[in-house]
Backbone as ProteinMPNN parsed JSONL, in Angstrom:
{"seq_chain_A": "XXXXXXXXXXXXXXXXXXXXXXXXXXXXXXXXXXXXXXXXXXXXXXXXXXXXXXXXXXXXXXXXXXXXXXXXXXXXXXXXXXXXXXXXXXXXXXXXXXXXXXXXXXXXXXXXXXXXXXXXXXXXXXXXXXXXXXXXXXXXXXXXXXXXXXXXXXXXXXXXXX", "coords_chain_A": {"N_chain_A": [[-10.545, -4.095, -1.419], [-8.491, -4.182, 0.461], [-9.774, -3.213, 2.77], [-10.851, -5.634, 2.939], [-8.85, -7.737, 3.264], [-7.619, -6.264, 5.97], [-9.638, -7.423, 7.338], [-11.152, -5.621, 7.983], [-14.828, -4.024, 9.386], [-16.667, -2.982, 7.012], [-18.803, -1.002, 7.332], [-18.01, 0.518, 9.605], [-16.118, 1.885, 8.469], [-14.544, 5.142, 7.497], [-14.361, 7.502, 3.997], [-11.783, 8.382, 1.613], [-10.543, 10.869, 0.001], [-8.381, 10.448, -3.01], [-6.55, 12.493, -4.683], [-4.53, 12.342, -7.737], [-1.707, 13.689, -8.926], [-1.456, 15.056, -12.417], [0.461, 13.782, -15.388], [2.191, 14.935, -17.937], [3.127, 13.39, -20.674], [4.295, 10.605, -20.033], [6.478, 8.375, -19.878], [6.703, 5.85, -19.373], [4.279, 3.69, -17.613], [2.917, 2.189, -15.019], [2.671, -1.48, -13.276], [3.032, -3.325, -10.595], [3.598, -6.589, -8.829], [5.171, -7.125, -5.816], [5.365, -9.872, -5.161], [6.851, -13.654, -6.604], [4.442, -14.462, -8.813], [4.609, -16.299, -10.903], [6.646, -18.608, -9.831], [6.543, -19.666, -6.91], [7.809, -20.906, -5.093], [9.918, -19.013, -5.248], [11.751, -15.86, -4.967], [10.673, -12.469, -6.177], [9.523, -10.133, -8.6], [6.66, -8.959, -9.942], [6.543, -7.616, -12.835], [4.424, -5.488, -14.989], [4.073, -3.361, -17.586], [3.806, -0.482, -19.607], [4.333, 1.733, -22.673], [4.185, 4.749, -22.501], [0.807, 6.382, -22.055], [-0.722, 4.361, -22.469], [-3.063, 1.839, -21.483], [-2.343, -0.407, -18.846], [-3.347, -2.655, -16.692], [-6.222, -2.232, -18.468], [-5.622, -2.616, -21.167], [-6.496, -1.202, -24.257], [-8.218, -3.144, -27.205], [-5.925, -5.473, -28.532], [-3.806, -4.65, -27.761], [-0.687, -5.018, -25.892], [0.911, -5.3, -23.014], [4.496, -4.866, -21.598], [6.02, -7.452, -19.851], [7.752, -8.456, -16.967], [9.08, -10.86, -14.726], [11.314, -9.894, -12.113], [14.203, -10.357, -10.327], [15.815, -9.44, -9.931], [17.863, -7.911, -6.386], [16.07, -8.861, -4.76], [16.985, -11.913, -1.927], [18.987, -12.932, -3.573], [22.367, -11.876, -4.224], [23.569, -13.336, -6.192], [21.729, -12.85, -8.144], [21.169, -10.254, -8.302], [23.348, -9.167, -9.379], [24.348, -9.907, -11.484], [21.902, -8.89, -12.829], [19.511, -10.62, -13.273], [16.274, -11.436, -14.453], [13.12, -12.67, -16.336], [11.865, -12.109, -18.881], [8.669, -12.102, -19.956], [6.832, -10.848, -22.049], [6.618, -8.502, -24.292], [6.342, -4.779, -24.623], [3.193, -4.337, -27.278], [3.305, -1.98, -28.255], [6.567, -1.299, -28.114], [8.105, -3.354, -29.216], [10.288, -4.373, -29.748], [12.264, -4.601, -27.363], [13.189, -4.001, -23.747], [10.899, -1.672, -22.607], [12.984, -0.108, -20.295], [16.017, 0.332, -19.543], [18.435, -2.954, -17.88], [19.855, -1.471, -15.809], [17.868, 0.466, -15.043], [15.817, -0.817, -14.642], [16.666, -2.551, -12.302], [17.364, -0.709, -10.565], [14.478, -0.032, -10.395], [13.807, -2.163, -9.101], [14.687, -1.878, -6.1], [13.362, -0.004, -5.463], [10.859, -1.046, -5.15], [11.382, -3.041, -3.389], [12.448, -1.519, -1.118], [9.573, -0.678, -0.675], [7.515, -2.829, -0.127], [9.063, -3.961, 1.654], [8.807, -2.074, 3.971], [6.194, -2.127, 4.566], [5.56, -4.752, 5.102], [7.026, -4.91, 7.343], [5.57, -2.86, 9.164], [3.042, -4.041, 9.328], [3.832, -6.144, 10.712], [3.672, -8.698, 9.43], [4.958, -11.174, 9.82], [5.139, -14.433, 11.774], [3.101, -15.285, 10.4], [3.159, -14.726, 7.736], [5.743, -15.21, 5.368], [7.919, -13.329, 4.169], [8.991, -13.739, 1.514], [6.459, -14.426, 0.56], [5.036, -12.28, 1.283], [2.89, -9.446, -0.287], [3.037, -6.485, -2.338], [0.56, -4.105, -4.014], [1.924, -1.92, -6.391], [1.439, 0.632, -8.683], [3.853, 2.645, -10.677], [5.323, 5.109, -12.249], [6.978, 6.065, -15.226], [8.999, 8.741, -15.531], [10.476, 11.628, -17.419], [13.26, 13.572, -15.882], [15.443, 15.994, -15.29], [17.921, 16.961, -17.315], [17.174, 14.839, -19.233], [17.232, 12.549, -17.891], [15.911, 9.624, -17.045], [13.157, 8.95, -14.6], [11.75, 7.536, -11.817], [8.472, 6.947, -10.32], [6.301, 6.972, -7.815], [3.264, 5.73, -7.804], [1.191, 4.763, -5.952], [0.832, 2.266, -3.542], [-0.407, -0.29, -1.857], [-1.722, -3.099, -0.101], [-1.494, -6.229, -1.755], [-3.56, -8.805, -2.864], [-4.45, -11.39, -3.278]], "CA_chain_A": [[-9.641, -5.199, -1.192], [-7.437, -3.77, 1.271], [-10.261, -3.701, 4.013], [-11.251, -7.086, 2.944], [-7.233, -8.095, 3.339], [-7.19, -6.527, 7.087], [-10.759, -7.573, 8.271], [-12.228, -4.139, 8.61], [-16.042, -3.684, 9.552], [-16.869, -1.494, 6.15], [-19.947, 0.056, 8.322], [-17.292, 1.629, 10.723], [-14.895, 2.84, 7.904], [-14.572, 6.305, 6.358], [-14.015, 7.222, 2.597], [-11.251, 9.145, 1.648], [-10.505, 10.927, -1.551], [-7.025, 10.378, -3.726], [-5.975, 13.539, -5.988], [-3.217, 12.52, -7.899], [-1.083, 14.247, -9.454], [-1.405, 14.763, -13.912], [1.363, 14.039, -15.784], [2.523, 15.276, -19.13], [4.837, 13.02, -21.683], [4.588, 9.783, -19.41], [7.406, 7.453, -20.888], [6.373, 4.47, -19.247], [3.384, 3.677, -16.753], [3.317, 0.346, -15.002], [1.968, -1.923, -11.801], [3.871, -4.122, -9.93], [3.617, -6.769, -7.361], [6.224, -7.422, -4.975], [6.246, -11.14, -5.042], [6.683, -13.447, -7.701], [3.248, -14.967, -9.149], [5.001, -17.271, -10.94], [7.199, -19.72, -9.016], [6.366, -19.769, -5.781], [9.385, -20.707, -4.496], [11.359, -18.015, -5.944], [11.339, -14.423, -4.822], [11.118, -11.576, -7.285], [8.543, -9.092, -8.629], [6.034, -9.482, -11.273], [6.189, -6.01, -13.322], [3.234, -5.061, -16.125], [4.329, -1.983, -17.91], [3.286, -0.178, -20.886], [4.909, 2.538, -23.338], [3.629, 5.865, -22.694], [-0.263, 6.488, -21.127], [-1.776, 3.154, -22.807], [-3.434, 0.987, -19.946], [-1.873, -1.723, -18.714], [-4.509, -3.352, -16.843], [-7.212, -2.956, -19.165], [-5.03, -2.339, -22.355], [-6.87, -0.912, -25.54], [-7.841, -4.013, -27.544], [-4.878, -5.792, -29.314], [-2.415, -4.011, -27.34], [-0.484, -5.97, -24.862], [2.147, -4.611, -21.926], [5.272, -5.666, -21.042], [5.346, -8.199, -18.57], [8.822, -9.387, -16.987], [10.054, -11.333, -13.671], [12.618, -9.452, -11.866], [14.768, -11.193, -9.756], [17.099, -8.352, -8.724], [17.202, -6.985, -5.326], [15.566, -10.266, -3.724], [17.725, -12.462, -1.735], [20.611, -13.81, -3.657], [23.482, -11.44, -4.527], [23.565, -13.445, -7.698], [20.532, -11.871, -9.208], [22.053, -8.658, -8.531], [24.984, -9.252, -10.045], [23.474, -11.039, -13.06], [20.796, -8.193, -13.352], [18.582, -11.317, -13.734], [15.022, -11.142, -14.807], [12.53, -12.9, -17.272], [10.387, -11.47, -19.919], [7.141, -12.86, -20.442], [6.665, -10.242, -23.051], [7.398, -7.065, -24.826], [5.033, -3.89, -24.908], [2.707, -4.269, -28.009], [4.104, -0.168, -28.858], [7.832, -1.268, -28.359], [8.142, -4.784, -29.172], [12.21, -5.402, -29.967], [13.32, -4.863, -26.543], [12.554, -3.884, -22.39], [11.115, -0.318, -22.189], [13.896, -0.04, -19.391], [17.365, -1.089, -19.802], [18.748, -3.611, -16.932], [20.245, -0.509, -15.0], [16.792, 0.957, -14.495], [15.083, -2.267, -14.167], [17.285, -2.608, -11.126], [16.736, 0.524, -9.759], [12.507, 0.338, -9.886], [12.775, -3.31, -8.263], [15.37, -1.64, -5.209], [12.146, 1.289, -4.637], [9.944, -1.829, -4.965], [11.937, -3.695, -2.406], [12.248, -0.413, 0.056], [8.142, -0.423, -0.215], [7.831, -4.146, 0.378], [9.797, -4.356, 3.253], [8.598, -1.23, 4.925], [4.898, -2.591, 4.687], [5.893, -6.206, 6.146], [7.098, -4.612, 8.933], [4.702, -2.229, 9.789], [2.161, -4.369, 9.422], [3.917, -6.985, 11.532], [3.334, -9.717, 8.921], [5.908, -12.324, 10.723], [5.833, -15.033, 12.167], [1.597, -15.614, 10.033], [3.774, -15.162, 6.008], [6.886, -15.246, 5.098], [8.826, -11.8, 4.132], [8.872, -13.665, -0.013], [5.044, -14.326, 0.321], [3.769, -11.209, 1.312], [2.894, -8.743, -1.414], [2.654, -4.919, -2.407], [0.456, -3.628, -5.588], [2.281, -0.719, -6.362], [1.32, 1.789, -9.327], [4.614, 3.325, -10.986], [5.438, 5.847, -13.574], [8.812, 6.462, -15.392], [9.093, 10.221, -16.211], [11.498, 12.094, -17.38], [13.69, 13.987, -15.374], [16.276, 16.762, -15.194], [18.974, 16.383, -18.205], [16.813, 13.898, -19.643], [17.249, 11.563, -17.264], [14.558, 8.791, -15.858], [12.726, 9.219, -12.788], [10.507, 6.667, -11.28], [7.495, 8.087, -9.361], [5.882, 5.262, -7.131], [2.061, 6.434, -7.299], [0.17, 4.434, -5.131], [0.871, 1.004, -3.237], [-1.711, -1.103, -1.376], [-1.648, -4.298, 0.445], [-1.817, -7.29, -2.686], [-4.436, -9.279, -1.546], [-4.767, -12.803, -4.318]], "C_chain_A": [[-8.856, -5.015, 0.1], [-8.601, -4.016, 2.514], [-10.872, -5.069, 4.446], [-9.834, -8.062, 3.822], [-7.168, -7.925, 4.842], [-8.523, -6.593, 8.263], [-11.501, -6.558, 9.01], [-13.507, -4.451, 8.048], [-16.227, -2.728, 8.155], [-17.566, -0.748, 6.327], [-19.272, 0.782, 8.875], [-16.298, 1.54, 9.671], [-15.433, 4.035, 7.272], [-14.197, 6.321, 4.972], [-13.008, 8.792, 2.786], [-10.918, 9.879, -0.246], [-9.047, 10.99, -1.716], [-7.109, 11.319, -4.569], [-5.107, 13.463, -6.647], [-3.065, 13.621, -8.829], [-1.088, 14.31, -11.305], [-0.067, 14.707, -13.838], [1.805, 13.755, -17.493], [3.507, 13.976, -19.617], [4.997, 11.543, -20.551], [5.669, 9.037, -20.426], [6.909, 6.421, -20.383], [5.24, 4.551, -17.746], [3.231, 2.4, -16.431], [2.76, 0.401, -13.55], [3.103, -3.057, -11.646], [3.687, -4.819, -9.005], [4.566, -7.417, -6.806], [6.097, -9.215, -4.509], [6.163, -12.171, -6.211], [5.503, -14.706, -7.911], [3.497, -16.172, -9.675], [5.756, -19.029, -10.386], [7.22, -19.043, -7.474], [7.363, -19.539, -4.503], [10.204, -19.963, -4.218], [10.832, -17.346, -5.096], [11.928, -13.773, -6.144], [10.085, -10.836, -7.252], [8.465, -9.053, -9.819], [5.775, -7.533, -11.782], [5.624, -6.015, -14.435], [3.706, -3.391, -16.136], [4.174, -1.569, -19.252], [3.836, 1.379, -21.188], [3.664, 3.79, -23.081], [2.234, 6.285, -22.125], [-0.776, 5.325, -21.416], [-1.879, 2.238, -21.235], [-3.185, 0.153, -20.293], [-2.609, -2.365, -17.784], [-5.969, -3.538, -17.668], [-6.989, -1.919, -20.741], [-6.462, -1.917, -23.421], [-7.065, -2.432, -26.739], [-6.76, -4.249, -28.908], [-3.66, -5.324, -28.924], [-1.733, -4.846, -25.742], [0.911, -5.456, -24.156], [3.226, -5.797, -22.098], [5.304, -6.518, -19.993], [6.859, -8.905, -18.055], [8.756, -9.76, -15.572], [11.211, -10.916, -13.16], [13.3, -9.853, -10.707], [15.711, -10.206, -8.787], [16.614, -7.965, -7.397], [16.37, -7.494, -4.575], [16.839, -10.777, -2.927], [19.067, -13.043, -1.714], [21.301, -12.511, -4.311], [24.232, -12.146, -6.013], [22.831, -12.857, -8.519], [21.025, -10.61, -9.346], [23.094, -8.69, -8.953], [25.12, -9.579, -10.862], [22.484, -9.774, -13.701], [19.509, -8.988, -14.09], [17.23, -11.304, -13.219], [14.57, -12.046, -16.049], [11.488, -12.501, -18.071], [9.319, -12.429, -20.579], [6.992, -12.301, -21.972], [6.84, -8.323, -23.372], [6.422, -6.182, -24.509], [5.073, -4.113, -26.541], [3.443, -2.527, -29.031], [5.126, -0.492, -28.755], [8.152, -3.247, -28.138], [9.227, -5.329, -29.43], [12.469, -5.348, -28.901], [12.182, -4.28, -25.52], [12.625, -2.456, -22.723], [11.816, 0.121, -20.943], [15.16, -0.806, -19.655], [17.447, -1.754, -18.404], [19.072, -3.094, -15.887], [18.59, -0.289, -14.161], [15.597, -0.331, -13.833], [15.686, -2.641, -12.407], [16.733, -1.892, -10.341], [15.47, 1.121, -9.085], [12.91, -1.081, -8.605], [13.799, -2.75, -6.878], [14.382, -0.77, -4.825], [10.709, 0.049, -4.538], [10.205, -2.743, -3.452], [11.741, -2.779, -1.247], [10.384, -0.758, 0.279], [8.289, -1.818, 0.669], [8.376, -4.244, 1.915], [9.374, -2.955, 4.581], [7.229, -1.647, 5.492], [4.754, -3.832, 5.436], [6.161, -5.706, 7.597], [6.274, -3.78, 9.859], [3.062, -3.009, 9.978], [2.409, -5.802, 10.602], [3.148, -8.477, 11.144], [3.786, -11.227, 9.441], [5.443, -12.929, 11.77], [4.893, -15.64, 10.182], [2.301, -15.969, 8.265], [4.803, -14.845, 6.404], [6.853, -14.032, 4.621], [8.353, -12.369, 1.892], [7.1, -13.684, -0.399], [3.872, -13.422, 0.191], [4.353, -10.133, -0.107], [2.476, -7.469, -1.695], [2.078, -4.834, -3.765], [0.564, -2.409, -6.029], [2.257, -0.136, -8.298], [2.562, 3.02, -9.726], [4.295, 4.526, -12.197], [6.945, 5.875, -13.923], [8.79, 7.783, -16.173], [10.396, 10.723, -16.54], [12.214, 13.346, -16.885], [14.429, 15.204, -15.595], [17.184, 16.254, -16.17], [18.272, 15.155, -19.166], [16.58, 12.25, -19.184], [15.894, 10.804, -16.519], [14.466, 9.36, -14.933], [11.812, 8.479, -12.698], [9.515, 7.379, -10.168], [6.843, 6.864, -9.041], [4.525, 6.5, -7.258], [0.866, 5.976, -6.79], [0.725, 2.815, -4.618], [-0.29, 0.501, -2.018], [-1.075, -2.796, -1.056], [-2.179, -5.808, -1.11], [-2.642, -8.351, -2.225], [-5.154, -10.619, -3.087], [-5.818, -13.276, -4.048]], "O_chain_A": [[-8.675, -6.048, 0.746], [-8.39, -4.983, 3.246], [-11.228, -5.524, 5.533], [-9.958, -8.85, 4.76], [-6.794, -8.93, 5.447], [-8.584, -6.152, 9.411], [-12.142, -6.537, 10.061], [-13.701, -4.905, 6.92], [-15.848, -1.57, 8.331], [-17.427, 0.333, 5.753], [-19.667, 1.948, 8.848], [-15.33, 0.927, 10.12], [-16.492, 4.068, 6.645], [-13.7, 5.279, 4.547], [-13.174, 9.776, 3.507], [-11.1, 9.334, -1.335], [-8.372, 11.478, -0.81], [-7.899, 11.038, -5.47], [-4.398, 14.463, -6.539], [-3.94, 14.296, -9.372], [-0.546, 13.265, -11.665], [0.64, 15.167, -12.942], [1.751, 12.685, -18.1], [4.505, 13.65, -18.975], [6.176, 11.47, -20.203], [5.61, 9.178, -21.648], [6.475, 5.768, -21.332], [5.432, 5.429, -16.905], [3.348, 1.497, -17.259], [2.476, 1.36, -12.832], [3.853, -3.496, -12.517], [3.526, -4.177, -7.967], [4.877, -8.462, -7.377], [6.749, -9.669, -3.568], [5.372, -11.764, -7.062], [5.609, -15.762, -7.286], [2.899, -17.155, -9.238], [5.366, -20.178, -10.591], [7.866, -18.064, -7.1], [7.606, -18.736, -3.602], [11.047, -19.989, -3.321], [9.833, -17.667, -4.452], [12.883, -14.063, -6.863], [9.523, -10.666, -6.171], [9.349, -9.071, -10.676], [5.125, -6.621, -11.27], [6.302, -6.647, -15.245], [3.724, -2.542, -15.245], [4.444, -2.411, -20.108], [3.847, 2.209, -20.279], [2.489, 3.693, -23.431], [2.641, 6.907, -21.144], [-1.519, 4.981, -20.497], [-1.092, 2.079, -20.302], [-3.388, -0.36, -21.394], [-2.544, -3.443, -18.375], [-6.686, -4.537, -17.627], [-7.674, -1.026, -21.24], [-7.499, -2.521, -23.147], [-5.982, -2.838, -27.16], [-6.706, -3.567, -29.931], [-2.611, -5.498, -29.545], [-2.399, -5.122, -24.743], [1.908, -5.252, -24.848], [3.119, -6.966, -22.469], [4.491, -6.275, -19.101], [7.201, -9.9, -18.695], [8.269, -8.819, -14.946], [12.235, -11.432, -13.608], [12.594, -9.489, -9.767], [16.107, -10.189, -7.621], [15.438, -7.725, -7.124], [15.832, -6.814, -3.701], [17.859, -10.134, -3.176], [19.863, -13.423, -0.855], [20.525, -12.024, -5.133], [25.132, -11.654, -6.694], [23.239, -12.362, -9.57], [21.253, -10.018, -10.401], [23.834, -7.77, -8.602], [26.285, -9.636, -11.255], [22.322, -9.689, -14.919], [18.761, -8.554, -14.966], [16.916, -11.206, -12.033], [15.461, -12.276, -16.867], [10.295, -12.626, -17.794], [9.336, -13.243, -21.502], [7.014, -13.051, -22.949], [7.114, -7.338, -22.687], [5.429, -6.734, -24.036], [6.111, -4.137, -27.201], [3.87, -2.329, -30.169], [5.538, 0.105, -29.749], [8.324, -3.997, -27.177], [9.371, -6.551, -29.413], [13.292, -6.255, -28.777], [10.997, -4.066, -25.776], [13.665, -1.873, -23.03], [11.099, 0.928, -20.351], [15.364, -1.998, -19.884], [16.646, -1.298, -17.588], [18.849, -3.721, -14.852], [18.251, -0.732, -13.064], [14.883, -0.472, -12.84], [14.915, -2.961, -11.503], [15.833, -2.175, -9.551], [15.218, 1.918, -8.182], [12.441, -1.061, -7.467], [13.62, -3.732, -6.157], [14.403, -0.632, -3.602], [9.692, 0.322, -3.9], [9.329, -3.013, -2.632], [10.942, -3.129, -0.379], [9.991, -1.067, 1.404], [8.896, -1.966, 1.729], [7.902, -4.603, 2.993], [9.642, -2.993, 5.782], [7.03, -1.571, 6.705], [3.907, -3.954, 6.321], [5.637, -6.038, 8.661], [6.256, -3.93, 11.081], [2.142, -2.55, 10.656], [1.488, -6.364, 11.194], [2.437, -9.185, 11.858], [3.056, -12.218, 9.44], [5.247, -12.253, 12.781], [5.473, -16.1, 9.199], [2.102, -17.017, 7.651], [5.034, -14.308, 7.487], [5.742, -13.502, 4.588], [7.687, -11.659, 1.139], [6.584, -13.12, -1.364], [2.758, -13.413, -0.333], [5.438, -10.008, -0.674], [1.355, -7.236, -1.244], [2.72, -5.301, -4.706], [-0.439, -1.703, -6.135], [3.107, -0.595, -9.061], [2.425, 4.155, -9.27], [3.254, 4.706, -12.829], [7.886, 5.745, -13.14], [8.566, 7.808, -17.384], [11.389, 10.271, -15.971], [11.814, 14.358, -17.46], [13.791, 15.741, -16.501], [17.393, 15.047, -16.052], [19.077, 14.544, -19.869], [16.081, 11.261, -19.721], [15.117, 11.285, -15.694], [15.263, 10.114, -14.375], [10.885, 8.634, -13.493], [9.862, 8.22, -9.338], [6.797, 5.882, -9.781], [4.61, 7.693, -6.967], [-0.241, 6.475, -6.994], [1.066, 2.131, -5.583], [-0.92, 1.37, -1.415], [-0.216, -3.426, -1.672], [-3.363, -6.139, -1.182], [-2.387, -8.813, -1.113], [-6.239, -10.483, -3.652], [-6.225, -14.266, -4.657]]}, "name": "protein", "num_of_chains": 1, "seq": "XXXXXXXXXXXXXXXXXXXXXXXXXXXXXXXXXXXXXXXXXXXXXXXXXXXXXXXXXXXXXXXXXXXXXXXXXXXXXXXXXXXXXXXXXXXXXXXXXXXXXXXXXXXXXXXXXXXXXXXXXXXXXXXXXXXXXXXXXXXXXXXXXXXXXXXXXXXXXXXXXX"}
């Protein structure tokens, strides 16, 4: 996708290999793309996330990710201040509430935003899309940390390419 996205020859490219990293005790594993799929208009970031290692693109059948609209950390200084977001839906494994409270929800779409905006500019997307149009498909994790505390681990982003 990605060399499709910036019109590379695939005869004159190399292959490279990715090693990631294992990880024990995932709490939450999730994809993300930096603009929002839904309304057009809007800005935000469409996040798919799922309880623990279950796949969230090609879930286990009957099992279905979280899926919300996050609004924070776009444009308006109301969203951030609102901590507004919409849930499509729950994870199938934790289905009363957001595997993330509103704090952390914040906090992924502000490392989603840093990517986003570092990629627009390096790629020198401007004048051709707009800054809300263009899009990152970034590969999270939410581990747990020191004291028990979250930690988001970004583990792979790529040019979003619809």
């Amino acid at each position: 996708k990605e060399r499709t996205y910036f019109n590379f020859d695939n005869s004159a490219v190399c292959m490279g290999i990715m090693v990631p990293e294992a990880f024990d005790n995932e709490m939450v594993n999730g994809v993300a793309i930096t603009k929002n799929l839904y309304r057009h208009y809007e800005a935000g970031f469409v996040i798919n996330m799922q309880q623990g290692e279950e796949e969230v693109v090609s879930p286990t059948a009957g099992k279905t990710c979280e899926q919300v609209v996050s609004y924070m950390n776009t444009v308006s200084d109301f969203y951030n201040a609102n901590r507004s977001a919409d849930w499509i839906s729950f994870s199938s494994l934790h289905p009363n509430s957001s595997l993330l409270s509103q704090d952390e929800l914040f906090e992924l779409t502000k490392q989603l935003e840093v990517i986003k905006r570092h990629f627009y500019d390096l790629y020198k997307m401007f004048p051709e899309v707009l800054y809300k149009d263009f899009a990152m498909d970034v590969e999270f994790k939410i581990l747990y940390g020191s004291e028990g505390k979250k930690r988001i681990l970004i583990k792979q982003a790529r040019p979003y390419n619809d």
